[in-house]
Coordinates of C-alpha atoms and ligand atoms in Angstrom, one line a residue:
M1 CA -32.9 -16.5 -3.6
A2 CA -34.2 -14.8 -7.3
S3 CA -30.6 -14.4 -9.3
D4 CA -31.5 -10.2 -10.0
T5 CA -30.7 -10.5 -6.0
L6 CA -27.6 -12.5 -6.4
T7 CA -25.8 -10.1 -9.3
S8 CA -27.2 -7.0 -7.2
P9 CA -23.6 -5.5 -5.4
V10 CA -24.8 -5.6 -1.8
I11 CA -28.5 -6.3 -0.7
A12 CA -29.3 -3.7 1.2
G13 CA -30.0 -3.9 5.4
T14 CA -32.4 -2.9 7.7
A15 CA -33.1 -1.6 10.9
T16 CA -32.0 -5.0 12.3
R17 CA -30.4 -6.6 9.3
P18 CA -27.0 -5.6 7.9
N19 CA -25.6 -5.3 4.3
I20 CA -25.0 -8.2 3.1
Y21 CA -22.0 -7.4 -0.2
H22 CA -20.8 -10.0 -3.0
N23 CA -18.2 -11.3 -4.8
F24 CA -17.3 -9.8 -8.2
I25 CA -16.9 -12.5 -10.9
D26 CA -17.3 -12.5 -14.3
G27 CA -19.1 -9.3 -14.7
Q28 CA -22.0 -10.7 -12.1
W29 CA -22.5 -9.9 -7.9
V30 CA -22.4 -14.1 -6.1
E31 CA -22.6 -15.8 -3.0
S32 CA -19.5 -17.5 -2.3
T33 CA -20.0 -21.3 -3.2
T34 CA -19.1 -22.0 1.0
G35 CA -21.8 -20.2 1.8
Q36 CA -19.7 -18.8 4.5
T37 CA -19.5 -15.1 5.3
F38 CA -17.8 -12.5 7.6
E39 CA -18.5 -9.7 9.2
N40 CA -17.2 -6.4 8.9
R41 CA -17.6 -4.1 11.6
N42 CA -15.9 -0.3 13.2
P43 CA -12.5 -0.6 15.1
A44 CA -13.9 2.7 16.7
D45 CA -17.0 1.5 17.4
T46 CA -17.6 -2.4 17.2
R47 CA -21.3 -2.6 17.7
D48 CA -21.6 -0.3 14.7
L49 CA -21.5 -3.2 11.6
I50 CA -20.6 -2.2 8.3
G51 CA -22.0 -5.2 6.6
I52 CA -21.4 -8.8 5.7
F53 CA -18.9 -10.0 3.2
Q54 CA -18.5 -13.3 1.4
R55 CA -15.9 -16.0 3.1
S56 CA -14.6 -16.9 -0.1
G57 CA -12.8 -20.3 -0.5
K58 CA -10.9 -22.4 -3.6
S59 CA -13.8 -22.7 -6.2
D60 CA -14.8 -19.0 -5.8
V61 CA -11.1 -18.2 -6.8
D62 CA -11.3 -20.8 -9.4
A63 CA -14.0 -19.1 -10.7
A64 CA -12.6 -15.8 -10.9
V65 CA -9.4 -16.7 -12.4
A66 CA -11.4 -18.6 -15.1
A67 CA -13.1 -16.0 -15.8
A68 CA -10.3 -13.3 -16.0
R69 CA -8.4 -15.8 -18.3
R70 CA -11.5 -15.8 -20.9
A71 CA -12.0 -11.9 -20.6
F72 CA -7.9 -11.3 -20.8
L73 CA -8.4 -12.7 -25.2
K74 CA -9.9 -9.8 -25.7
W75 CA -9.2 -7.4 -23.4
R76 CA -5.1 -7.2 -24.4
L77 CA -6.8 -6.5 -28.0
I78 CA -7.8 -3.6 -27.0
P79 CA -6.2 -0.3 -27.9
A80 CA -4.7 0.8 -24.9
P81 CA -5.6 4.3 -25.3
R82 CA -8.9 3.1 -24.9
R83 CA -8.5 0.9 -22.2
A84 CA -7.1 4.3 -20.5
E85 CA -10.6 6.1 -21.3
I86 CA -12.6 3.3 -19.1
I87 CA -10.0 4.7 -16.2
F88 CA -10.3 8.2 -17.0
R89 CA -13.8 7.4 -16.5
A90 CA -13.5 5.9 -12.9
A91 CA -11.0 8.6 -12.0
D92 CA -14.1 11.5 -12.7
M93 CA -16.7 9.0 -10.9
L94 CA -13.9 8.4 -7.7
A95 CA -13.7 12.3 -7.9
E96 CA -17.4 12.7 -7.4
R97 CA -17.7 10.1 -5.0
K98 CA -14.6 10.8 -2.9
E99 CA -16.6 12.1 0.2
D100 CA -18.8 8.8 1.2
Y101 CA -16.1 6.7 -0.2
A102 CA -13.9 8.3 2.4
R103 CA -16.5 7.8 5.0
D104 CA -16.9 4.2 4.2
M105 CA -13.0 3.9 4.7
T106 CA -13.0 5.5 8.4
R107 CA -15.8 3.3 9.3
E108 CA -14.6 -0.2 8.6
M109 CA -11.0 1.5 8.5
G110 CA -10.8 4.0 11.5
K111 CA -8.5 6.6 10.4
I112 CA -9.5 9.9 10.4
L113 CA -11.6 11.1 7.5
K114 CA -8.8 13.6 6.3
E115 CA -6.8 11.0 5.7
T116 CA -9.2 8.6 4.1
R117 CA -10.5 11.1 2.2
G118 CA -6.4 11.5 1.1
D119 CA -6.7 7.6 0.3
V120 CA -9.6 8.3 -1.9
Q121 CA -7.4 11.0 -3.7
E122 CA -4.2 8.6 -3.9
A123 CA -6.7 6.2 -5.7
V124 CA -7.6 9.5 -7.9
D125 CA -4.2 10.5 -8.6
T126 CA -3.5 6.6 -9.5
A127 CA -6.7 6.7 -12.1
F128 CA -5.2 10.0 -13.6
Y129 CA -1.8 8.7 -13.9
M130 CA -2.4 5.5 -15.1
A131 CA -4.8 6.2 -18.2
G132 CA -2.2 8.5 -18.5
E133 CA -0.2 5.9 -19.8
G134 CA -2.6 4.4 -22.2
R135 CA -1.3 7.1 -24.5
R136 CA 2.6 6.1 -23.5
L137 CA 3.7 2.6 -23.1
F138 CA 6.6 3.2 -24.7
G139 CA 8.9 0.5 -25.3
P140 CA 12.6 1.4 -27.3
T141 CA 13.9 0.9 -30.9
T142 CA 17.0 1.1 -32.1
P143 CA 19.4 0.3 -34.8
S144 CA 20.0 -3.1 -35.8
E145 CA 23.7 -4.1 -36.3
L146 CA 22.4 -5.2 -39.9
P147 CA 21.2 -3.1 -43.0
N148 CA 18.0 -3.3 -43.8
K149 CA 16.9 -4.6 -40.6
F150 CA 14.7 -3.0 -37.8
A151 CA 14.8 -3.8 -34.4
M152 CA 12.3 -2.2 -31.0
A153 CA 10.5 -3.8 -28.2
V154 CA 7.2 -3.8 -27.7
R155 CA 5.5 -4.1 -24.0
Q156 CA 3.0 -7.2 -23.9
P157 CA 0.3 -7.8 -21.0
L158 CA 1.4 -11.1 -18.6
G159 CA -2.4 -12.2 -18.2
V160 CA -3.8 -13.1 -15.0
C161 CA -2.2 -11.0 -12.3
A162 CA -3.4 -11.2 -8.6
M163 CA -3.1 -8.9 -5.7
I164 CA -3.9 -9.4 -2.2
T165 CA -3.9 -5.9 -0.3
P166 CA -4.0 -4.9 2.9
W167 CA -5.7 -3.1 5.2
N168 CA -4.0 0.5 6.3
F169 CA -4.6 1.6 2.7
P170 CA -7.5 -0.1 1.6
M171 CA -8.2 2.3 -2.0
A172 CA -5.1 3.9 -2.7
I173 CA -3.5 0.2 -2.9
P174 CA -5.5 -1.4 -4.6
S175 CA -5.7 1.4 -7.3
W176 CA -1.4 0.8 -7.1
K177 CA -2.0 -2.5 -7.9
L178 CA -4.9 -3.0 -10.2
L179 CA -4.9 0.6 -12.5
P180 CA -1.7 -0.2 -14.0
A181 CA -2.0 -4.2 -14.5
L182 CA -5.6 -2.8 -16.0
V183 CA -4.1 -0.2 -18.8
C184 CA -1.1 -2.8 -19.3
G185 CA -4.0 -4.8 -21.0
N186 CA -3.9 -7.5 -18.1
T187 CA -6.9 -9.0 -16.4
C188 CA -7.2 -9.3 -12.2
V189 CA -8.0 -11.0 -9.4
I190 CA -8.3 -9.0 -6.0
K191 CA -8.7 -10.5 -2.6
P192 CA -8.8 -7.3 -0.3
A193 CA -7.6 -7.8 3.5
Q194 CA -10.5 -9.2 5.9
D195 CA -10.5 -5.7 8.2
T196 CA -11.4 -3.7 4.9
P197 CA -13.2 -5.3 2.2
L198 CA -15.8 -2.3 1.8
S199 CA -13.0 0.4 0.1
T200 CA -12.0 -1.9 -2.4
F201 CA -15.2 -3.3 -3.6
N202 CA -16.4 0.6 -3.8
L203 CA -13.1 1.0 -6.0
V204 CA -14.2 -2.1 -8.1
R205 CA -17.7 -0.9 -8.3
V206 CA -16.2 2.7 -9.5
L207 CA -14.4 0.2 -12.4
V208 CA -17.7 -1.4 -13.4
D209 CA -20.1 1.9 -13.8
A210 CA -17.1 3.5 -15.9
G211 CA -17.4 0.4 -18.2
I212 CA -14.9 -2.2 -17.8
P213 CA -16.1 -5.3 -19.4
R214 CA -17.0 -8.8 -17.8
G215 CA -14.3 -10.5 -16.1
V216 CA -11.3 -7.9 -16.5
V217 CA -11.7 -7.0 -12.6
N218 CA -12.4 -9.6 -10.1
I219 CA -13.1 -9.1 -6.8
V220 CA -13.2 -12.1 -4.0
T221 CA -13.7 -11.5 -0.4
G222 CA -11.9 -13.8 2.5
F223 CA -9.6 -14.6 4.5
G224 CA -5.6 -15.3 3.4
A225 CA -5.6 -19.3 4.1
E226 CA -8.8 -20.1 2.3
A227 CA -8.9 -17.6 -0.4
G228 CA -5.7 -16.0 -0.6
A229 CA -3.6 -19.0 -0.9
P230 CA -5.5 -20.8 -3.9
L231 CA -5.0 -17.5 -5.5
L232 CA -1.7 -17.4 -5.4
E233 CA -0.9 -21.0 -6.0
H234 CA -3.3 -20.8 -9.1
P235 CA -1.2 -22.1 -12.3
E236 CA -3.1 -19.7 -14.4
V237 CA -1.8 -16.8 -12.8
R238 CA 1.0 -14.9 -14.1
A239 CA 1.8 -12.3 -11.4
V240 CA 1.0 -11.8 -7.8
S241 CA 1.4 -8.0 -6.1
F242 CA 1.3 -8.3 -2.2
T243 CA 1.8 -5.3 0.4
G244 CA 2.1 -6.7 4.1
S245 CA 4.4 -8.1 6.2
T246 CA 7.3 -9.0 5.4
S247 CA 6.9 -12.8 7.3
V248 CA 3.7 -13.1 5.1
G249 CA 5.8 -11.7 2.0
R250 CA 8.5 -14.3 2.4
T251 CA 6.4 -17.3 2.1
I252 CA 4.4 -15.7 -1.0
G253 CA 7.6 -14.4 -2.4
T254 CA 8.3 -18.6 -2.0
T255 CA 5.3 -20.0 -3.1
A256 CA 5.4 -17.4 -6.4
A257 CA 8.4 -18.6 -7.3
K258 CA 8.1 -22.2 -7.7
S259 CA 5.8 -21.7 -10.5
F260 CA 7.9 -18.4 -12.4
K261 CA 5.4 -16.2 -11.3
H262 CA 6.1 -12.4 -11.3
C263 CA 6.0 -11.3 -7.9
S264 CA 6.0 -8.0 -6.3
L265 CA 6.4 -7.4 -2.6
E266 CA 5.9 -4.2 -0.4
L267 CA 6.4 -5.1 3.1
G268 CA 7.3 -3.5 6.6
G269 CA 9.4 -0.8 7.1
K270 CA 11.6 1.1 10.7
N271 CA 11.6 4.0 9.4
P272 CA 13.9 7.0 10.9
M273 CA 13.9 10.6 11.2
I274 CA 17.1 12.2 11.5
V275 CA 16.6 15.7 13.1
L276 CA 20.1 17.7 13.1
D277 CA 20.9 20.0 15.6
D278 CA 20.9 22.9 12.6
A279 CA 17.0 21.8 12.0
N280 CA 14.1 23.8 12.2
L281 CA 12.8 22.4 15.4
D282 CA 9.8 23.5 15.3
L283 CA 9.1 22.0 11.4
A284 CA 10.7 18.5 13.2
V285 CA 7.9 18.3 15.7
E286 CA 5.5 19.0 13.3
G287 CA 6.9 16.8 10.8
A288 CA 7.7 14.1 13.6
L289 CA 4.0 14.0 15.2
W290 CA 2.7 13.4 11.4
G291 CA 4.9 10.9 10.6
A292 CA 4.4 9.1 13.8
F293 CA 0.8 9.6 14.3
G294 CA -0.5 9.3 11.4
T295 CA -3.0 7.0 10.7
T296 CA -2.3 5.6 13.8
G297 CA 1.0 4.6 13.1
Q298 CA -0.4 2.0 10.7
R299 CA 1.7 2.9 7.2
C300 CA 4.6 0.8 6.5
T301 CA 6.2 4.7 5.9
A302 CA 5.4 5.2 9.6
T303 CA 8.1 7.7 11.2
S304 CA 9.0 4.9 14.1
R305 CA 12.7 5.9 15.0
I306 CA 13.9 9.7 15.1
I307 CA 17.8 9.8 16.0
V308 CA 18.0 12.8 17.1
E309 CA 21.9 15.0 17.0
K310 CA 22.8 15.6 20.7
G311 CA 22.4 18.9 21.0
V312 CA 18.7 19.5 20.4
Y313 CA 17.8 16.1 21.9
R314 CA 16.5 17.3 24.8
A315 CA 14.7 20.6 23.3
F316 CA 13.3 18.4 20.7
L317 CA 11.8 15.9 22.7
D318 CA 10.1 17.9 25.1
R319 CA 8.5 20.0 22.0
L320 CA 7.4 16.7 20.8
V321 CA 6.0 14.9 24.2
E322 CA 4.5 18.8 24.9
R323 CA 2.8 18.5 21.2
A324 CA 1.9 14.4 21.5
R325 CA 0.2 14.5 25.0
K326 CA -2.4 17.2 23.1
L327 CA -3.1 15.3 19.9
R328 CA -7.1 14.1 20.0
V329 CA -7.3 10.2 19.9
G330 CA -11.0 9.1 18.3
N331 CA -13.1 8.0 16.7
G332 CA -12.3 9.4 12.7
L333 CA -15.7 10.2 12.4
D334 CA -15.8 13.4 13.9
E335 CA -13.3 15.9 12.9
T336 CA -11.8 17.4 15.8
S337 CA -10.2 14.0 16.2
D338 CA -6.3 13.7 15.3
V339 CA -6.1 10.0 15.9
G340 CA -7.5 6.9 15.6
P341 CA -8.3 3.4 16.6
A342 CA -6.0 1.0 15.5
I343 CA -7.5 -1.5 13.3
N344 CA -8.5 -4.5 15.8
E345 CA -7.5 -6.4 18.9
R346 CA -5.0 -8.3 17.8
Q347 CA -3.2 -4.9 16.6
L348 CA -4.1 -3.5 19.8
E349 CA -2.4 -6.3 22.1
S350 CA 0.5 -6.3 19.8
D351 CA 1.2 -2.3 20.5
L352 CA 0.7 -2.8 24.2
E353 CA 3.1 -6.0 23.9
Y354 CA 5.9 -3.3 22.3
V355 CA 5.3 -1.1 25.2
R356 CA 5.9 -3.4 27.7
A357 CA 9.0 -4.6 26.1
G358 CA 10.2 -0.9 26.0
Q359 CA 9.9 -0.7 29.2
N360 CA 11.4 -3.9 30.1
E361 CA 14.2 -3.1 27.9
G362 CA 15.1 0.0 30.3
A363 CA 13.7 2.8 27.7
R364 CA 12.1 5.7 29.0
L365 CA 8.3 5.8 28.6
E366 CA 8.0 9.7 28.2
C367 CA 4.3 9.7 27.2
G368 CA 1.2 7.6 26.5
G369 CA 1.5 3.9 26.4
C370 CA -2.0 2.9 27.7
R371 CA -5.0 1.7 26.6
L372 CA -8.0 4.1 25.8
E373 CA -11.7 2.4 27.7
K374 CA -13.2 4.9 29.7
G375 CA -16.5 6.6 28.2
D376 CA -16.7 6.4 24.6
Y377 CA -13.6 4.5 24.0
H378 CA -15.4 1.6 25.6
W379 CA -16.3 -0.2 22.6
G380 CA -13.3 0.6 19.9
W381 CA -9.5 -0.3 20.4
F382 CA -8.0 2.9 21.1
M383 CA -4.5 3.6 22.5
E384 CA -2.5 6.7 23.6
P385 CA 0.0 8.3 21.6
T386 CA 3.2 7.0 22.8
I387 CA 6.7 8.1 23.3
F388 CA 9.4 6.5 24.0
S389 CA 12.9 8.2 24.5
D390 CA 16.8 6.9 26.0
V391 CA 16.6 4.4 23.5
D392 CA 19.0 2.1 22.8
R393 CA 19.1 0.9 18.6
K394 CA 19.4 -3.0 20.1
M395 CA 16.2 -3.0 21.8
R396 CA 13.0 -4.1 20.2
I397 CA 11.0 -1.0 19.8
A398 CA 14.2 0.1 17.9
R399 CA 14.4 -3.0 15.2
E400 CA 10.8 -4.8 15.0
E401 CA 7.9 -2.6 12.7
I402 CA 4.8 -2.0 15.3
F403 CA 2.4 -0.4 13.2
G404 CA 0.7 1.5 16.1
P405 CA 1.2 5.0 17.7
V406 CA 4.6 4.1 19.6
V407 CA 7.9 5.7 18.3
A408 CA 11.2 5.7 19.7
V409 CA 13.7 8.7 20.1
I410 CA 17.7 7.6 20.0
R411 CA 20.1 10.1 20.7
S412 CA 23.0 10.5 18.9
E413 CA 26.7 12.6 19.0
N414 CA 26.5 13.4 15.4
F415 CA 25.6 13.0 11.9
D416 CA 27.6 10.1 10.7
E417 CA 26.4 8.1 13.3
A418 CA 22.9 9.1 13.0
V419 CA 23.4 8.3 9.4
T420 CA 24.6 4.7 11.0
I421 CA 21.9 3.9 13.2
A422 CA 19.6 4.8 10.6
N423 CA 21.0 2.3 8.3
D424 CA 21.5 -0.6 11.1
I425 CA 18.7 -2.4 10.4
E426 CA 16.8 -5.0 8.4
Y427 CA 14.2 -2.5 6.3
G428 CA 14.7 0.1 3.8
L429 CA 11.6 1.6 3.2
S430 CA 11.2 5.3 3.9
S431 CA 13.9 7.8 5.7
S432 CA 14.2 11.3 6.6
I433 CA 16.3 14.4 7.6
Y434 CA 15.8 17.7 9.5
T435 CA 18.7 19.7 8.7
R436 CA 19.3 23.3 6.6
D437 CA 22.7 22.2 5.7
V438 CA 23.0 21.5 1.9
N439 CA 26.1 19.5 2.0
R440 CA 24.8 17.2 5.2
A441 CA 21.5 17.0 3.4
F442 CA 22.9 15.6 -0.3
V443 CA 25.3 12.6 2.1
A444 CA 21.8 12.1 2.9
M445 CA 20.3 11.7 0.1
R446 CA 23.4 9.8 -1.5
D447 CA 23.6 7.4 2.0
L448 CA 20.3 6.3 4.1
Y449 CA 19.9 3.2 2.6
A450 CA 16.2 3.2 1.8
G451 CA 13.8 3.6 -1.3
I452 CA 12.6 6.5 -0.1
T453 CA 14.5 10.1 1.4
Y454 CA 12.5 12.6 2.6
I455 CA 14.9 16.5 3.1
N456 CA 12.9 18.5 5.6
A457 CA 9.9 16.4 6.1
P458 CA 8.5 12.8 7.5
T459 CA 8.9 9.7 5.9
I460 CA 5.0 9.5 5.3
G461 CA 3.7 11.2 2.2
A462 CA 4.7 9.8 -1.2
E463 CA 3.2 10.9 -4.8
V464 CA 1.7 8.1 -7.1
H465 CA 3.9 9.4 -10.0
L466 CA 7.3 8.6 -8.4
P467 CA 8.4 5.0 -7.5
F468 CA 7.7 3.6 -4.4
G469 CA 9.0 0.8 -2.4
G470 CA 12.4 -0.3 -0.5
V471 CA 15.2 -2.2 -0.2
K472 CA 16.8 -4.9 2.4
A473 CA 13.5 -6.7 4.0
T474 CA 10.9 -4.2 2.7
G475 CA 10.7 -6.2 -0.8
N476 CA 11.9 -7.6 -3.7
G477 CA 13.4 -5.0 -6.2
H478 CA 10.0 -4.1 -8.1
R479 CA 8.4 -0.8 -7.0
E480 CA 5.3 0.4 -7.3
G481 CA 3.9 4.3 -8.2
G482 CA 5.5 5.8 -11.1
I483 CA 6.7 3.9 -14.8
G484 CA 8.0 0.9 -12.5
A485 CA 4.1 -0.2 -12.2
I486 CA 4.5 -0.6 -15.7
D487 CA 7.7 -2.6 -15.5
F488 CA 6.2 -4.8 -13.7
Y489 CA 3.4 -5.7 -15.6
T490 CA 4.3 -5.8 -19.0
E491 CA 7.0 -8.5 -20.5
W492 CA 9.0 -7.1 -23.2
K493 CA 8.8 -8.4 -26.1
S494 CA 11.9 -7.5 -28.8
V495 CA 10.8 -7.3 -32.4
Y496 CA 13.2 -7.9 -35.3
V497 CA 12.0 -6.6 -39.0
D498 CA 14.3 -7.6 -42.1
Y499 CA 13.5 -6.1 -44.7
S500 CA 16.6 -6.9 -46.9
D501 CA 15.3 -9.9 -48.8
R502 CA 18.5 -12.3 -47.6
L503 CA 19.4 -14.2 -45.0
Q504 CA 21.5 -11.9 -43.0
R505 CA 23.2 -13.6 -39.5
A506 CA 23.2 -11.5 -36.4
Q507 CA 27.3 -11.6 -35.2
I508 CA 28.5 -13.6 -38.5
D509 CA 27.9 -11.1 -40.8
R510 CA 29.7 -7.9 -40.4
P511 CA 29.0 -5.9 -43.5
E512 CA 31.6 -3.1 -44.0
Ligands
LIG601 C1 1.4 3.0 3.4 O1 2.6 3.3 4.2 O2 1.4 1.6 3.4 O3 3.8 8.0 1.3 C2 1.2 3.2 2.0 C3 2.3 7.6 2.1 C4 1.5 6.9 1.6 C5 1.2 5.8 1.3 C6 1.5 4.7 2.2 N1 1.3 7.6 0.2 O4 2.5 7.6 3.2

C-alpha cells in the first residue's frame, strides 16, 4: 500500500467495500502492526457496516506512547493560552460538524439523534470551557513565614496520559479526558471502546484539523486485553483515566497503583430518584421517563431506582406505566424514535437476564420485558422499556447496575426511609428528589450520599463545568468536569524564592 494512502485517516469504501479507519500515531494515520482489524456495525441494523478499524496490540501502543513522550518535551513548553487557542478552534469546528458527527454517532452507538447531538454539544461545551482554562490554571501565592522570601505553587503537567473510554458517550467522555489533559500541557494516547471508535476518531480529527502538533494526541483502536492493558501497564504513562464498569475499574486501579500512576476511575451507578407525596407528579413522571429510558438506560447516571412515598405510589406508577407504553422504540436515525437499541447483543442479553431475575425474585412486571424482533426490529438489539413495581431493596434489580431500559419502583413509608433506601447501595454517582418542601429538599442535598443530587429533575443531565463523579464503588475520589479535571491532570510544584541574600531556615529562624 502506498505510504500516502497509509497516512490518510480513512480509506473510503465503495458500494461493496467498507471504509477502513486507521490509528493516529505521531501525526500519521497508520495501520496496526498486528495486521488485524475489527468491524463497527450499527446496533439498530447490524447489516449496516460502518467501517473497519485497526485491532491494535502492544507494539502499536508502544509506538503511540513513544510519540507522546517525544511530543511532551515541546508541548509542555508552549504557553497554556496558546495551547488553548487550538482547543478553541476545535470547539468551533466541532460545532460546525455537529450534525454529521451526531449522525455518525447514532449509527455506531444507537442512541437517538437528539441525544447524539447533545453528546457532540457536550464535547463543544467542554472544549470552550477547557480552552478558557488556558488563561487561568491558577495556583496560590501566599506569604512566606520568613522575611524577603516569596512563596507560590504552580501547576505542572504530568507527561503522557492514557484514556480508556466507554461506548455510551463516545465523544463527550473522551472530550472530558483529552481536553483538560491537553490544556494543562500533557500529551495523550486514547483507546476508545471497540463498539464506538468512530466518534472518538471524529474528535481526534477535529483536533488535528485545529492544528494540534504531531504526537500530542494519539488514537489506538482495539480491545481492552490487547490494546487497553499494555497502555495501562506502560511505564512511560503517568496517568490513566477510565470510565466503565466497577469490575474493570478495580483491575485498572490495582494495576495503575503498582507504578504510582495517577488514576481516575468513573464507574457504575444505581441512581435513585425519590418521589415524595407533595411532588408535582406530572413533572416527576416526565423526569422518570427521561432518566430511566433516555439513552436506552445506558448512562452511568441513568435513573434505575424510583423510590416513591406511599401516598402517591399507585398514582405515580399508573401514570409512569401509561407513558412508558407509549414510548416509540426504533432506529435512532428516525426522528420519531424515543428509545434506540441496546449497544450490542451481549448488553441486550444481560438486560433480558435482569428481567428474568426480577420476575424470579417476585417483583411485578408492569410493562415491557421483551425483546422486539419483528419487522424493522429484526436486525437490531431492541427491547421494550421495562418497569418493575413492588421491588424489594434486596432484589438484584434494586442493587445491580443494569445499563438498560429497566427501572425498579420501590415503595417507601416516608421521607426518612426513602433516603435510607437511596443510600443503601454499593454505588453513589447520581441521585434525585421530587418535592415541593424546601426543608426536605435541603435535607436530601445534605444526606443523599452521592456525587450528584438533583432537586426536581432526574438523575441525568450533568453540565460540564461542574464536578462529575461519585462516591463509594462509583470511583476513587477524582472528579471529571469542572476544575477537578485540571487537578487530576496537573501536579503541584511549590516554589520558594529567597531574596534575602542569606541563609534562612524555615521553622528554625523565627524573626521578631
Ligand atoms: C454517563 O452517564 O456515562 O449527566 C455520562 C449526564 C451526561 C453525562 C453522562 N451529561 O447524564
